[in-house]
mmCIF file of C-alpha atoms in Angstrom:
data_model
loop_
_atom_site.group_PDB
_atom_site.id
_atom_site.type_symbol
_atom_site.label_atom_id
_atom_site.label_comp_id
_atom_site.label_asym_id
_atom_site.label_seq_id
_atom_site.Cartn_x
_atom_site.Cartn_y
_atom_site.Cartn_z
ATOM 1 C CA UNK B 1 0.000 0.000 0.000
ATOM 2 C CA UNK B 2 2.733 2.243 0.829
ATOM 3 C CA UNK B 3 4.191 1.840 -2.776
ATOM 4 C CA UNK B 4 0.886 3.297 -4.256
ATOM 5 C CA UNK B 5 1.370 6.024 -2.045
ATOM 6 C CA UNK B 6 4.705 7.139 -3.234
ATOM 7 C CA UNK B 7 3.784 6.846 -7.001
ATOM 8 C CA UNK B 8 0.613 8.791 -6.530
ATOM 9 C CA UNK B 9 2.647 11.067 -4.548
ATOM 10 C CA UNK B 10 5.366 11.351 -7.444
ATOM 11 C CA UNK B 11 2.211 11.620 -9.888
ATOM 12 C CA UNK B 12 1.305 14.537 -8.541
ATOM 13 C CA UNK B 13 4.707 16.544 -8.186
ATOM 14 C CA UNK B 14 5.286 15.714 -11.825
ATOM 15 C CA UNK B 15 1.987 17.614 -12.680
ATOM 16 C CA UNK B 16 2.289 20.591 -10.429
ATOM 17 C CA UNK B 17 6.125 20.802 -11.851
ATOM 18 C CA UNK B 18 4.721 20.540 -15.935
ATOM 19 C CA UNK B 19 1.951 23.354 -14.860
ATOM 20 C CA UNK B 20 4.037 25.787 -13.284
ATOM 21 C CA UNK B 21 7.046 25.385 -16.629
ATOM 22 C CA UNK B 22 7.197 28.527 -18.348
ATOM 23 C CA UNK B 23 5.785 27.855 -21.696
ATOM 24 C CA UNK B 24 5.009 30.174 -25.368
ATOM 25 C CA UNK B 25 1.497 30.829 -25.195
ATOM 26 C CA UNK B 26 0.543 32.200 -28.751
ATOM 27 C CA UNK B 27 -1.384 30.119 -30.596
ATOM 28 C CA UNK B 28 -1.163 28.802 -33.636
ATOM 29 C CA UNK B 29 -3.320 31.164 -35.502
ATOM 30 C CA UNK B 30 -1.086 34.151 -33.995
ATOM 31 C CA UNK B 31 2.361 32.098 -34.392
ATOM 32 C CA UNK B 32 1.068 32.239 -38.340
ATOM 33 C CA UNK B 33 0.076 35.821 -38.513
ATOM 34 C CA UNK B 34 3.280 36.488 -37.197
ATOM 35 C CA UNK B 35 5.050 34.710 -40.095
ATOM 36 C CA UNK B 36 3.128 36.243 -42.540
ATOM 37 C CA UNK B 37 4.148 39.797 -41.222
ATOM 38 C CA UNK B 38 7.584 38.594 -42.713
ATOM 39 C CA UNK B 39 6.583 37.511 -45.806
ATOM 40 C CA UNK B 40 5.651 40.205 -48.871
ATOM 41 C CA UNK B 41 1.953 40.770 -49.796
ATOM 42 C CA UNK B 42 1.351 41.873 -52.762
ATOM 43 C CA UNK B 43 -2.406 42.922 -53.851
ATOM 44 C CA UNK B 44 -3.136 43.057 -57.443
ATOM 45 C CA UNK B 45 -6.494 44.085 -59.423
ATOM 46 C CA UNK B 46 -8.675 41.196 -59.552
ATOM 47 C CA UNK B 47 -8.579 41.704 -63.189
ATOM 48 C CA UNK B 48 -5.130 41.638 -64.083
ATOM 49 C CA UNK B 49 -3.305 38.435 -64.478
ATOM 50 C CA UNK B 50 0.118 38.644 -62.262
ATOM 51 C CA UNK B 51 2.696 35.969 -62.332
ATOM 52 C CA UNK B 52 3.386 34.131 -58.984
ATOM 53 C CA UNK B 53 6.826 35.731 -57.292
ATOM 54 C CA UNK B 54 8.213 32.975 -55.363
ATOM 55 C CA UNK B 55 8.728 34.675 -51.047
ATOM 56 C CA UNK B 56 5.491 36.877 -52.257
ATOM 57 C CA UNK B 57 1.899 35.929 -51.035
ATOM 58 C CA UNK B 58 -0.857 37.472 -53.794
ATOM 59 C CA UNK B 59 -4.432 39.065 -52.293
ATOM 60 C CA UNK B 60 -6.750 39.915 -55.606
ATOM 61 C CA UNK B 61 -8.698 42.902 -55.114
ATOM 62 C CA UNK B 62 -11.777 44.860 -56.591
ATOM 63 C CA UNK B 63 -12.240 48.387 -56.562
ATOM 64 C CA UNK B 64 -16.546 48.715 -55.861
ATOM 65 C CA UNK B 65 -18.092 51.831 -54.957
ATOM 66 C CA UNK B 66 -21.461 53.145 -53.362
ATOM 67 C CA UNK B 67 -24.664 52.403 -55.842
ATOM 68 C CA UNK B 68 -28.332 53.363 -55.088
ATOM 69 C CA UNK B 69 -30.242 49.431 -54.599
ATOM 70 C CA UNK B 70 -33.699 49.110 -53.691
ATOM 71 C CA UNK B 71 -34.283 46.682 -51.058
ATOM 72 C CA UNK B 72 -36.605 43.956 -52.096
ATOM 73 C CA UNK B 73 -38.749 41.830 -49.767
ATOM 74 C CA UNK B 74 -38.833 38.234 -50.470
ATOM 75 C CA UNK B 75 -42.443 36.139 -49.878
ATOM 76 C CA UNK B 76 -43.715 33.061 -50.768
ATOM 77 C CA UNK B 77 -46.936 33.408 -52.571
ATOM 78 C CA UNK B 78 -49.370 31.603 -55.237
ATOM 79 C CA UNK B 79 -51.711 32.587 -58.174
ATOM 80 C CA UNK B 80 -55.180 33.710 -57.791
ATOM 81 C CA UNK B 81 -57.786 34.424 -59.657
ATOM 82 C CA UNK B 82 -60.046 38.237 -59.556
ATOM 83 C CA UNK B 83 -62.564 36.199 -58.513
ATOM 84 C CA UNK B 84 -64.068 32.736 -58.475
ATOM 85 C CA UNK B 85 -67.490 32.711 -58.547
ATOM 86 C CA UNK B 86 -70.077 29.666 -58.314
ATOM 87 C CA UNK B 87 -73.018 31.100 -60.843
ATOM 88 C CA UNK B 88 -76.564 29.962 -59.361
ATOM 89 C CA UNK B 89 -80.404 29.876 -60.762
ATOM 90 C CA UNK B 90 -82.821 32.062 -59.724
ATOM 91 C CA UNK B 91 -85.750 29.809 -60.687
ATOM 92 C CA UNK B 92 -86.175 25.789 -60.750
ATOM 93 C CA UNK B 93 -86.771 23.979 -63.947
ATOM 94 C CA UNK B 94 -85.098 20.796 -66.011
ATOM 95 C CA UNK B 95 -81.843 21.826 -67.683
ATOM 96 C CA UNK B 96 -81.858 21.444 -71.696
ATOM 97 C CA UNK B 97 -78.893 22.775 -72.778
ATOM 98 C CA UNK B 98 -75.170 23.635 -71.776
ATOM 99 C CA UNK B 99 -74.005 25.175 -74.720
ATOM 100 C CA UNK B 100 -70.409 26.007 -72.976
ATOM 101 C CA UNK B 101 -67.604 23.451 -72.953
ATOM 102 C CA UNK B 102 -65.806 23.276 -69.283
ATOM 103 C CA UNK B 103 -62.268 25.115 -69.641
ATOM 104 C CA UNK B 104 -63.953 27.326 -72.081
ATOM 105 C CA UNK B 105 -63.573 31.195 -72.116
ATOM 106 C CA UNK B 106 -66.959 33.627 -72.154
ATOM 107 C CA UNK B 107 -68.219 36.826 -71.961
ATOM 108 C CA UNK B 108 -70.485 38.769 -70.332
ATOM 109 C CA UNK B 109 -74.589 37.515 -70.971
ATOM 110 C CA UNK B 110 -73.320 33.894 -72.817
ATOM 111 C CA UNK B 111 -75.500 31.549 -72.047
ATOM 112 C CA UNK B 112 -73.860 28.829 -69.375
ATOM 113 C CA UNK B 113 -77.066 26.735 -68.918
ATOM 114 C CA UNK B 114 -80.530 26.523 -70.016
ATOM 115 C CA UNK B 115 -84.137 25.704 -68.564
ATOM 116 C CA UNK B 116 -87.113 23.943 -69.754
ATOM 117 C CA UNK B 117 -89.957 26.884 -70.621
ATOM 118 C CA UNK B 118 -92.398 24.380 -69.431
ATOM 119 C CA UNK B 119 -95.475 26.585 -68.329
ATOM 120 C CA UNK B 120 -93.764 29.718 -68.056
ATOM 121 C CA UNK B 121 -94.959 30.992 -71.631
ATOM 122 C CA UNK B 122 -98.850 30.287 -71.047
ATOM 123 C CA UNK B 123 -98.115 32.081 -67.654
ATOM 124 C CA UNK B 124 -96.234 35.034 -69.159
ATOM 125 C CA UNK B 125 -99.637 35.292 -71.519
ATOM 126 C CA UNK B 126 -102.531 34.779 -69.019
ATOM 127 C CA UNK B 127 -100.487 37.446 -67.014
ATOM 128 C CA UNK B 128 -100.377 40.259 -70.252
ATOM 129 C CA UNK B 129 -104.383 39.496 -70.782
ATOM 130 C CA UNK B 130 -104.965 40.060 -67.217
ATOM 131 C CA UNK B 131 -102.764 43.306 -67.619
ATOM 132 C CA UNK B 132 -104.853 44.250 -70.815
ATOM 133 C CA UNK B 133 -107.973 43.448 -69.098
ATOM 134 C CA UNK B 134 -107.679 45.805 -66.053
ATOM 135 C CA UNK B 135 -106.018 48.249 -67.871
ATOM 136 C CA UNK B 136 -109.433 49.029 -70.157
ATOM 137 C CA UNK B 137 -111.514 48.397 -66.940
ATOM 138 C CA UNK B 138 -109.332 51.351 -65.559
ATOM 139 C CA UNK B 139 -109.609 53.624 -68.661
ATOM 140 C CA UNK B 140 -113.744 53.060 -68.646
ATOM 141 C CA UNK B 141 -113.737 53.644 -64.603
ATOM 142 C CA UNK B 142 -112.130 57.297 -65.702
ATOM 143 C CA UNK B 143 -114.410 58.015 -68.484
ATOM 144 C CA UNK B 144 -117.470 57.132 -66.484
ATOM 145 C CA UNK B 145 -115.995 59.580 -63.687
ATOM 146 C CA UNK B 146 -115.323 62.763 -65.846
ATOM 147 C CA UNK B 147 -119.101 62.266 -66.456
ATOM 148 C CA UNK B 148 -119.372 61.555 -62.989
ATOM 149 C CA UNK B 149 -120.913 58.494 -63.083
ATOM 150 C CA UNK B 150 -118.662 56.141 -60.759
ATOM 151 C CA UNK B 151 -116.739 57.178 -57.666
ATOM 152 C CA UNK B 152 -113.521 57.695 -56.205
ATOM 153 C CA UNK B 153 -113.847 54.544 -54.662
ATOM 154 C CA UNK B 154 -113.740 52.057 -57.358
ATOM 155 C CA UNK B 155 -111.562 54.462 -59.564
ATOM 156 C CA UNK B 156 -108.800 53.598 -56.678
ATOM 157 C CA UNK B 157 -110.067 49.778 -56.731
ATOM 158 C CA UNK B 158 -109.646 49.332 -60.518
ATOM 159 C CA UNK B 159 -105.951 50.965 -59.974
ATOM 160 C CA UNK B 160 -105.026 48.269 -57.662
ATOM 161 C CA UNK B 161 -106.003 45.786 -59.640
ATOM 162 C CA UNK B 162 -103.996 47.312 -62.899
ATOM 163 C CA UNK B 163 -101.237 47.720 -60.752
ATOM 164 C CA UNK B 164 -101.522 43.945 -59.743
ATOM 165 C CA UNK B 165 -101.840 43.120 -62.917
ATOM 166 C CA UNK B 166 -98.615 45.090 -64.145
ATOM 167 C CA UNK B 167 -96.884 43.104 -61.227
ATOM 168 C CA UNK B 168 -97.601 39.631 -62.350
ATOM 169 C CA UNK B 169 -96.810 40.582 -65.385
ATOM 170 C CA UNK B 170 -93.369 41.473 -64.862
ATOM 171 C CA UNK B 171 -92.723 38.596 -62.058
ATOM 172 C CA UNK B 172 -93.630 36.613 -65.174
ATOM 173 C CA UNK B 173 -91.634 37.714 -67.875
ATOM 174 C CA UNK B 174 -88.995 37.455 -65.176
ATOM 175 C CA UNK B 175 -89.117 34.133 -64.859
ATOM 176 C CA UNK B 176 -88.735 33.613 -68.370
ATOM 177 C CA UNK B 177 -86.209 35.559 -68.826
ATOM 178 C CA UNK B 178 -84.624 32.981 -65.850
ATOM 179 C CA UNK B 179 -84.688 30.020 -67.636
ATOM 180 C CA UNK B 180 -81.256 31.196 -69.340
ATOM 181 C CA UNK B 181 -78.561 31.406 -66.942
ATOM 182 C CA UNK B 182 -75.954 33.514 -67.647
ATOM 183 C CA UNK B 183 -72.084 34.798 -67.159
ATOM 184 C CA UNK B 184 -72.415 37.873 -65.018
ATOM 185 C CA UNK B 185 -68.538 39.091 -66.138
ATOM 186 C CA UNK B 186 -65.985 37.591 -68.881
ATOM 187 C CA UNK B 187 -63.934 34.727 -67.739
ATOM 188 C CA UNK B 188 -63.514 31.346 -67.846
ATOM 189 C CA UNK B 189 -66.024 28.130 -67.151
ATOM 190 C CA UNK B 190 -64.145 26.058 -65.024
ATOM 191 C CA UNK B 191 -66.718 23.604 -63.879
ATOM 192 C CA UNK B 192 -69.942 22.528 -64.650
ATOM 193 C CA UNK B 193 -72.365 21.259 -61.987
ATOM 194 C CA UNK B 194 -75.218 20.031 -63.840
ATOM 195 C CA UNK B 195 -76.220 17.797 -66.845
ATOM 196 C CA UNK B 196 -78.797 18.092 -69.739
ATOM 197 C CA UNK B 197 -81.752 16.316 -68.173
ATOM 198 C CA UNK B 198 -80.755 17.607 -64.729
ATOM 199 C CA UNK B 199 -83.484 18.810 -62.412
ATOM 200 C CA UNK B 200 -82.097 22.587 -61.137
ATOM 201 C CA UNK B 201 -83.911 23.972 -57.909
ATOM 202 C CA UNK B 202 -83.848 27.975 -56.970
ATOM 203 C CA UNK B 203 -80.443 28.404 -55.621
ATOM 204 C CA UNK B 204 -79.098 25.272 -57.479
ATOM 205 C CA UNK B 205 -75.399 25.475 -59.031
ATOM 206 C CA UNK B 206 -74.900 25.959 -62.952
ATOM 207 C CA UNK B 207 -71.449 26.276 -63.299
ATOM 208 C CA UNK B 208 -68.185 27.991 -61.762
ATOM 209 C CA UNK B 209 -66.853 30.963 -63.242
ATOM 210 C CA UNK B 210 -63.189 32.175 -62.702
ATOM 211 C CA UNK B 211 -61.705 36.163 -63.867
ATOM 212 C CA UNK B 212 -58.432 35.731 -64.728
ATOM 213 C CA UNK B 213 -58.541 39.461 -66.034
ATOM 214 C CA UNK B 214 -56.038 40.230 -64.006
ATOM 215 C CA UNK B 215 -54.469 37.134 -62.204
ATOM 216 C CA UNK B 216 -53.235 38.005 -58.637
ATOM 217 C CA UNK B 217 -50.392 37.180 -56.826
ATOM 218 C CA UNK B 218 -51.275 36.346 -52.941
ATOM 219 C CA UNK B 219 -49.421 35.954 -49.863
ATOM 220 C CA UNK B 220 -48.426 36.995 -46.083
ATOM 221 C CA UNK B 221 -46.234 39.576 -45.322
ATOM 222 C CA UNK B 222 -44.500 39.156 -41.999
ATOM 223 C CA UNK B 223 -44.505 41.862 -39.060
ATOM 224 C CA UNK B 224 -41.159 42.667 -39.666
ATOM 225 C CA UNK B 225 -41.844 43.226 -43.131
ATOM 226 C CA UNK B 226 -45.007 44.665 -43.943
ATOM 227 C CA UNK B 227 -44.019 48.518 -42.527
ATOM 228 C CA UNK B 228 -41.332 48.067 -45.345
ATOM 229 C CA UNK B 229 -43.336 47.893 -48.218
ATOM 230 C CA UNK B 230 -46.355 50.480 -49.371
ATOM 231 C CA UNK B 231 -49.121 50.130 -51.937
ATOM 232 C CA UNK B 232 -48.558 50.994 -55.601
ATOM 233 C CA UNK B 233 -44.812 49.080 -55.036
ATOM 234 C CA UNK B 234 -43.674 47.145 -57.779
ATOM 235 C CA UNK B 235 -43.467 43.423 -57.699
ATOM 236 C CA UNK B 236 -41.961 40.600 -59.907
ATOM 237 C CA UNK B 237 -42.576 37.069 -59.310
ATOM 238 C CA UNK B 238 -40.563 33.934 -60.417
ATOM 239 C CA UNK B 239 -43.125 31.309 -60.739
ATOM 240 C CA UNK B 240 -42.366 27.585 -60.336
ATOM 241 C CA UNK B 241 -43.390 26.891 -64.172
ATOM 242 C CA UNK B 242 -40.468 28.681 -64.658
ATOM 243 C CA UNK B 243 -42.058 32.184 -65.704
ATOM 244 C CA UNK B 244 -41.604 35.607 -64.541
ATOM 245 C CA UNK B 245 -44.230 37.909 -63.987
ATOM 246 C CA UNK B 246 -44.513 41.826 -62.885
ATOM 247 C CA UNK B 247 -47.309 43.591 -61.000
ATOM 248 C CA UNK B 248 -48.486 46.124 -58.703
ATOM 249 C CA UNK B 249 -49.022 45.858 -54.843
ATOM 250 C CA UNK B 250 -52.989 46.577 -54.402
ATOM 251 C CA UNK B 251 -53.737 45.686 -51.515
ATOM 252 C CA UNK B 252 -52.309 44.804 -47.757
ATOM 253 C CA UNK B 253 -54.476 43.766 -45.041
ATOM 254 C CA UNK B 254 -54.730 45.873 -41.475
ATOM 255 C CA UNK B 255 -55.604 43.294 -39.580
ATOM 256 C CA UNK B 256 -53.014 41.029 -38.912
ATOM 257 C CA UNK B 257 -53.712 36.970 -38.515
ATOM 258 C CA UNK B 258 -54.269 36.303 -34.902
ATOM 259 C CA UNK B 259 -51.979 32.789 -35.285
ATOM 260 C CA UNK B 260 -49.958 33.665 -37.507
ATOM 261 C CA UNK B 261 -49.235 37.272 -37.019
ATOM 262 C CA UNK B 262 -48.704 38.260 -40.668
ATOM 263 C CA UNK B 263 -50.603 40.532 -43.023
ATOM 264 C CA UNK B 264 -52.609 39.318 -46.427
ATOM 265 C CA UNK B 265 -51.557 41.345 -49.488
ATOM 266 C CA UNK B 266 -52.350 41.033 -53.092
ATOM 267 C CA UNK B 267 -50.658 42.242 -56.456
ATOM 268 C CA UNK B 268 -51.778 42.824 -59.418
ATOM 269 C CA UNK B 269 -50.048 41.231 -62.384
ATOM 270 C CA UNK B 270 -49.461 43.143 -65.656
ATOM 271 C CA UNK B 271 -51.685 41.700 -68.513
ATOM 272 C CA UNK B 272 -50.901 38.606 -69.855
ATOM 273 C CA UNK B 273 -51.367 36.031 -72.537
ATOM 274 C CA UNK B 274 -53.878 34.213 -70.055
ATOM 275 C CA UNK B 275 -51.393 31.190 -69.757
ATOM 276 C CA UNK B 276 -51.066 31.134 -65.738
ATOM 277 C CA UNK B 277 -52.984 29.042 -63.848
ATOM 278 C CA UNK B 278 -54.202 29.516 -60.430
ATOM 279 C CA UNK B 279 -52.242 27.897 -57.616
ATOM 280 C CA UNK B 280 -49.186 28.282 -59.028
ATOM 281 C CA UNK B 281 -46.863 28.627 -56.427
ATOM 282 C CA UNK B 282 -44.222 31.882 -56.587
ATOM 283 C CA UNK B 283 -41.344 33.475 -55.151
ATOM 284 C CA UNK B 284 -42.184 37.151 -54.835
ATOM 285 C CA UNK B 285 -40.286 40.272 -54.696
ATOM 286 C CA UNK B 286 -41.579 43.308 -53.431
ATOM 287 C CA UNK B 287 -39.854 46.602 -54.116
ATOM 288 C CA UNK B 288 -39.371 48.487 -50.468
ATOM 289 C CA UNK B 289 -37.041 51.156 -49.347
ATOM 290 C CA UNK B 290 -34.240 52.309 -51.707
ATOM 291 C CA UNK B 291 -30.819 52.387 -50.027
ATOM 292 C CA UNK B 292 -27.294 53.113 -50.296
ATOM 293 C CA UNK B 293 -25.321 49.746 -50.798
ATOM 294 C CA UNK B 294 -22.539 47.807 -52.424
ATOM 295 C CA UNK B 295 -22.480 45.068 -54.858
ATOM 296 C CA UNK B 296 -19.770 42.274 -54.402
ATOM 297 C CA UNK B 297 -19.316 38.805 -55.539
ATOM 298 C CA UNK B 298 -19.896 36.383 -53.111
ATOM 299 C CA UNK B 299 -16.096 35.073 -52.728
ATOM 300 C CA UNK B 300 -15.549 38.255 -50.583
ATOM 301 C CA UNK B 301 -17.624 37.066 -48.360
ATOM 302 C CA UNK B 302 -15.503 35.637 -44.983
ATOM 303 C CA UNK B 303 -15.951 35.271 -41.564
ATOM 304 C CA UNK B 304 -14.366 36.612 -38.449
ATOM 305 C CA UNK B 305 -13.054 34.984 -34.926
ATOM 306 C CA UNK B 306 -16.668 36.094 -33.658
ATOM 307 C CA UNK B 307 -18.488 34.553 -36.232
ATOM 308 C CA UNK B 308 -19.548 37.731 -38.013
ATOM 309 C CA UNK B 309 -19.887 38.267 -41.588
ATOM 310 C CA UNK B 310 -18.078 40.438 -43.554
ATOM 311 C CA UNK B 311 -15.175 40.986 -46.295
ATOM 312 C CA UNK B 312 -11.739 42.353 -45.777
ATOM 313 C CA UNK B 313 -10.664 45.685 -47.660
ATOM 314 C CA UNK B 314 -7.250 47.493 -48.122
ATOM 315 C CA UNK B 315 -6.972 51.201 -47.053
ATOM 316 C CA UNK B 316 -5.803 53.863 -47.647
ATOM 317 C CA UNK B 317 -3.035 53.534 -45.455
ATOM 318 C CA UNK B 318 -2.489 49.914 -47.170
ATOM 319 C CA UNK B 319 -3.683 48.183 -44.087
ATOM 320 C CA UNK B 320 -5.871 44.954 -44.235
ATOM 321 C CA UNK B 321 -9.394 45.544 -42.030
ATOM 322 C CA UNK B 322 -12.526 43.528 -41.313
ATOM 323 C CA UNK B 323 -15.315 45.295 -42.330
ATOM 324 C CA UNK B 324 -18.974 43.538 -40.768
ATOM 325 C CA UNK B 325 -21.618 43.914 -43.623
ATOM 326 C CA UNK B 326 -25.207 42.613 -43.901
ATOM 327 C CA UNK B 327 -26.600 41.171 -47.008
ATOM 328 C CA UNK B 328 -29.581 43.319 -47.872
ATOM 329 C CA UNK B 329 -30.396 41.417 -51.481
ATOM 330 C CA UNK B 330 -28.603 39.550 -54.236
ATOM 331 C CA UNK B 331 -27.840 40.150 -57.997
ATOM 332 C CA UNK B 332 -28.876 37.529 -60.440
ATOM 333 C CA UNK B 333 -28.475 37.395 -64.486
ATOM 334 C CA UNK B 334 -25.607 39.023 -66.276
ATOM 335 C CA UNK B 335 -23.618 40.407 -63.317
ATOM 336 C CA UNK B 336 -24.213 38.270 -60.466
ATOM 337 C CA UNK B 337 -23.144 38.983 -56.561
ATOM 338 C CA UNK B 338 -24.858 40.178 -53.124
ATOM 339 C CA UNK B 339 -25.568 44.129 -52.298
ATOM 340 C CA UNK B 340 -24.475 44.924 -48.498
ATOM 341 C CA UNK B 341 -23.952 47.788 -46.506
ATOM 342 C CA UNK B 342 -21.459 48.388 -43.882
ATOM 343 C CA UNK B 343 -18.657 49.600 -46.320
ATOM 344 C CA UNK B 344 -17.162 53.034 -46.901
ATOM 345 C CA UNK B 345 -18.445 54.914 -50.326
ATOM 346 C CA UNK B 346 -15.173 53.473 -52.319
ATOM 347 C CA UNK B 347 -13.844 50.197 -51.194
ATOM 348 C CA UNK B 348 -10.712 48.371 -52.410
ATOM 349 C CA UNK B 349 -12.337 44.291 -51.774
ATOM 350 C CA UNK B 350 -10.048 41.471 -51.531
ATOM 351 C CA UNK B 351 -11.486 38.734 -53.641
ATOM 352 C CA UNK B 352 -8.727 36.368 -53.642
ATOM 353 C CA UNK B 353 -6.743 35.363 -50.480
ATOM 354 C CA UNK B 354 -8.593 36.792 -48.024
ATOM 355 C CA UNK B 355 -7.670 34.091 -45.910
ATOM 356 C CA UNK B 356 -4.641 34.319 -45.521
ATOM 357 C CA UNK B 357 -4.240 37.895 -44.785
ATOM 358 C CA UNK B 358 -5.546 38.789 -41.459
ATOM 359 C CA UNK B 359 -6.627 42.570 -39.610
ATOM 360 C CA UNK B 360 -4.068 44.921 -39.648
ATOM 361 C CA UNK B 361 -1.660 43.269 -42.261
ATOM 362 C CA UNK B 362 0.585 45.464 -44.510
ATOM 363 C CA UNK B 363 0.289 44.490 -48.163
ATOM 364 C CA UNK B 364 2.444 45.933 -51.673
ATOM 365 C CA UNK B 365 1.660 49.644 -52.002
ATOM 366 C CA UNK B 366 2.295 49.815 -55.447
ATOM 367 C CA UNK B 367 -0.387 47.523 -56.468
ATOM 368 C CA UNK B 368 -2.671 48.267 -54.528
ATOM 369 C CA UNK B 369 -2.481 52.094 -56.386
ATOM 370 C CA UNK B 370 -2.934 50.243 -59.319
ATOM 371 C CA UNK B 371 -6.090 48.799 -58.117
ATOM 372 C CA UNK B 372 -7.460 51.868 -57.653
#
């Protein structure tokens, strides 16, 4: 036991001896920043091709300045339609006739479905002789009372009853007129709920009619976001089919959604060759505030000790710096990249090697003039 006792013992001293053993405590990230402060950086326009010196590191770097960008807010949306609406009879009857196809486009007063007349023409007549009837009735009562033969008294009854008779006349040219159901606005026909042979009641479904005159784009702006944006903004859209579309922001809701928390807005899309579809789903872009930013390709793009993004420049004074920015949108298409903010009006970026510089590193001052 005592043996244990000495070789914990000696244990021990060992470890208090390697703690307290004066050691170099840079690290290996500093221990290479310090080599590099020996070795020659050179930094050359990104668009210049420089042969490799041998004892020389090479940092690219691009001159950008200060542009004017409007910030864009990005939603997920779909396609709607004006409006969808399910067209209904106002009388009852058996259906004879659908004269549109389903899919099919119509105007305003075609025909979408058609009733049986069945007694409403010998009504419509037995209601105009009625009318006829009490209409000479009423011009004898007023004869025989400029001669003062009749009274006041059945002048007025013989009015109500031409006045009834007017009435039923009308409720039954009405219902003639009923029998033909029609598109109340241009569109299209996208379903049909009834059949020839079909038995319609009042209220019954003919067919439902969609105006695609303009399509909409729909979505939810977040809390965060909807203060950004105003009505009248403009708006393209990249549609999964593949298309892009442009509008007009028409509409955004004041009352926010009590789960959600966001805020329903709509945008009108410029005319078009009728070929979207609703439901469509769309990546939307809506034009907000207009600010000062940069654009840079997205190899400048690096991060610090802390995490933060940003991009190293080169100074004035030829000095290396961080430089936090925050991505505010990004460039597709011909000249590609992100737009930030955070750097000064003229900046000198380093594209190329940016990792192997670090804060407060001297690089070539005669190249970087030229990259100015």
């Amino acid at each position: 036991m005592k043996l244990q006792y000495f070789v914990a013992i000696g244990l021990i001293v060992v470890l208090v001896v390697w703690m307290l053993l004066p050691r170099d405590r840079t690290s290996p990230g500093d221990q290479y920043e310090s080599e590099l402060a020996d070795v020659d950086i050179r930094a050359v326009p990104a668009d210049i091709n420089t042969p490799i010196d041998a004892g020389a590191f090479i940092v690219r770097v691009t001159s950008v300045s200060v542009e004017n960008f409007v910030e864009r807010v990005r939603v997920r949306g779909t396609t709607q339609a004006t409006r969808l609406v399910n067209v209904r009879s106002e009388t009852n009857g058996r259906v004879i006739a659908t004269p549109v196809a389903r899919g099919a486009r119509v105007a305003r007063g075609d025909v979408l479905c058609e009733l049986a007349i069945d007694t409403r023409a010998s009504d419509l007549q037995e209601a105009r002789s009625r009318q006829e009837q009490a209409q000479m009735e009423y011009n004898g009562s007023l004869d025989l009372q400029r001669r003062g033969l009749t009274s006041a008294v059945n002048i007025a009854q013989l009015k109500s009853a031409l006045d009834s008779a007017i009435a039923a006349a009308e409720r039954a040219d009405l219902a003639m007129k009923r029998i033909k159901i029609v598109a109340p606005f241009s569109g299209v026909m996208e379903n049909r709920s009834v059949e020839v042979g079909d038995l319609m009641d009042m209220g019954g479904s003919c067919a439902t009619l969609m105006d695609d005159t303009p399509m909409l784009l729909t979505g939810v702006l977040s809390e965060q976001d909807v203060a950004k944006v105003s009505l009248g903004a403009e708006v393209t859209a990249q549609l999964v089919t593949g298309e892009s579309v442009k509008g007009t922001l028409t509409y955004i809701s004041r009352a926010g959604d009590a789960a959600t928390r966001g805020y329903g807005f709509e945008v009108e899309i410029h005319p078009t060759d009728f070929s979207i579809r609703q439901g469509n789903t769309a990546e939307i872009f809506i034009a907000a505030s207009e600010i000062q930013a940069h654009l840079i390709t997205p190899s400048a793009l690096t991060l610090n000790d802390a995490g933060n993004t940003g991009v190293k420049i080169v100074d004035a004074s030829n000095t290396v710096r961080f430089m936090p920015v925050r991505i505010v949108g990004e460039n597709s298409g011909f000249n590609p990249g992100f737009w930030v903010t955070g750097l000064p009006a003229q900046a000198n970026v380093i594209t190329l090697g940016q990792e192997i510089v670090f804060d407060g590193s001297q690089v070539s001052t005669e190249l970087t003039r030229r990259a100015n």
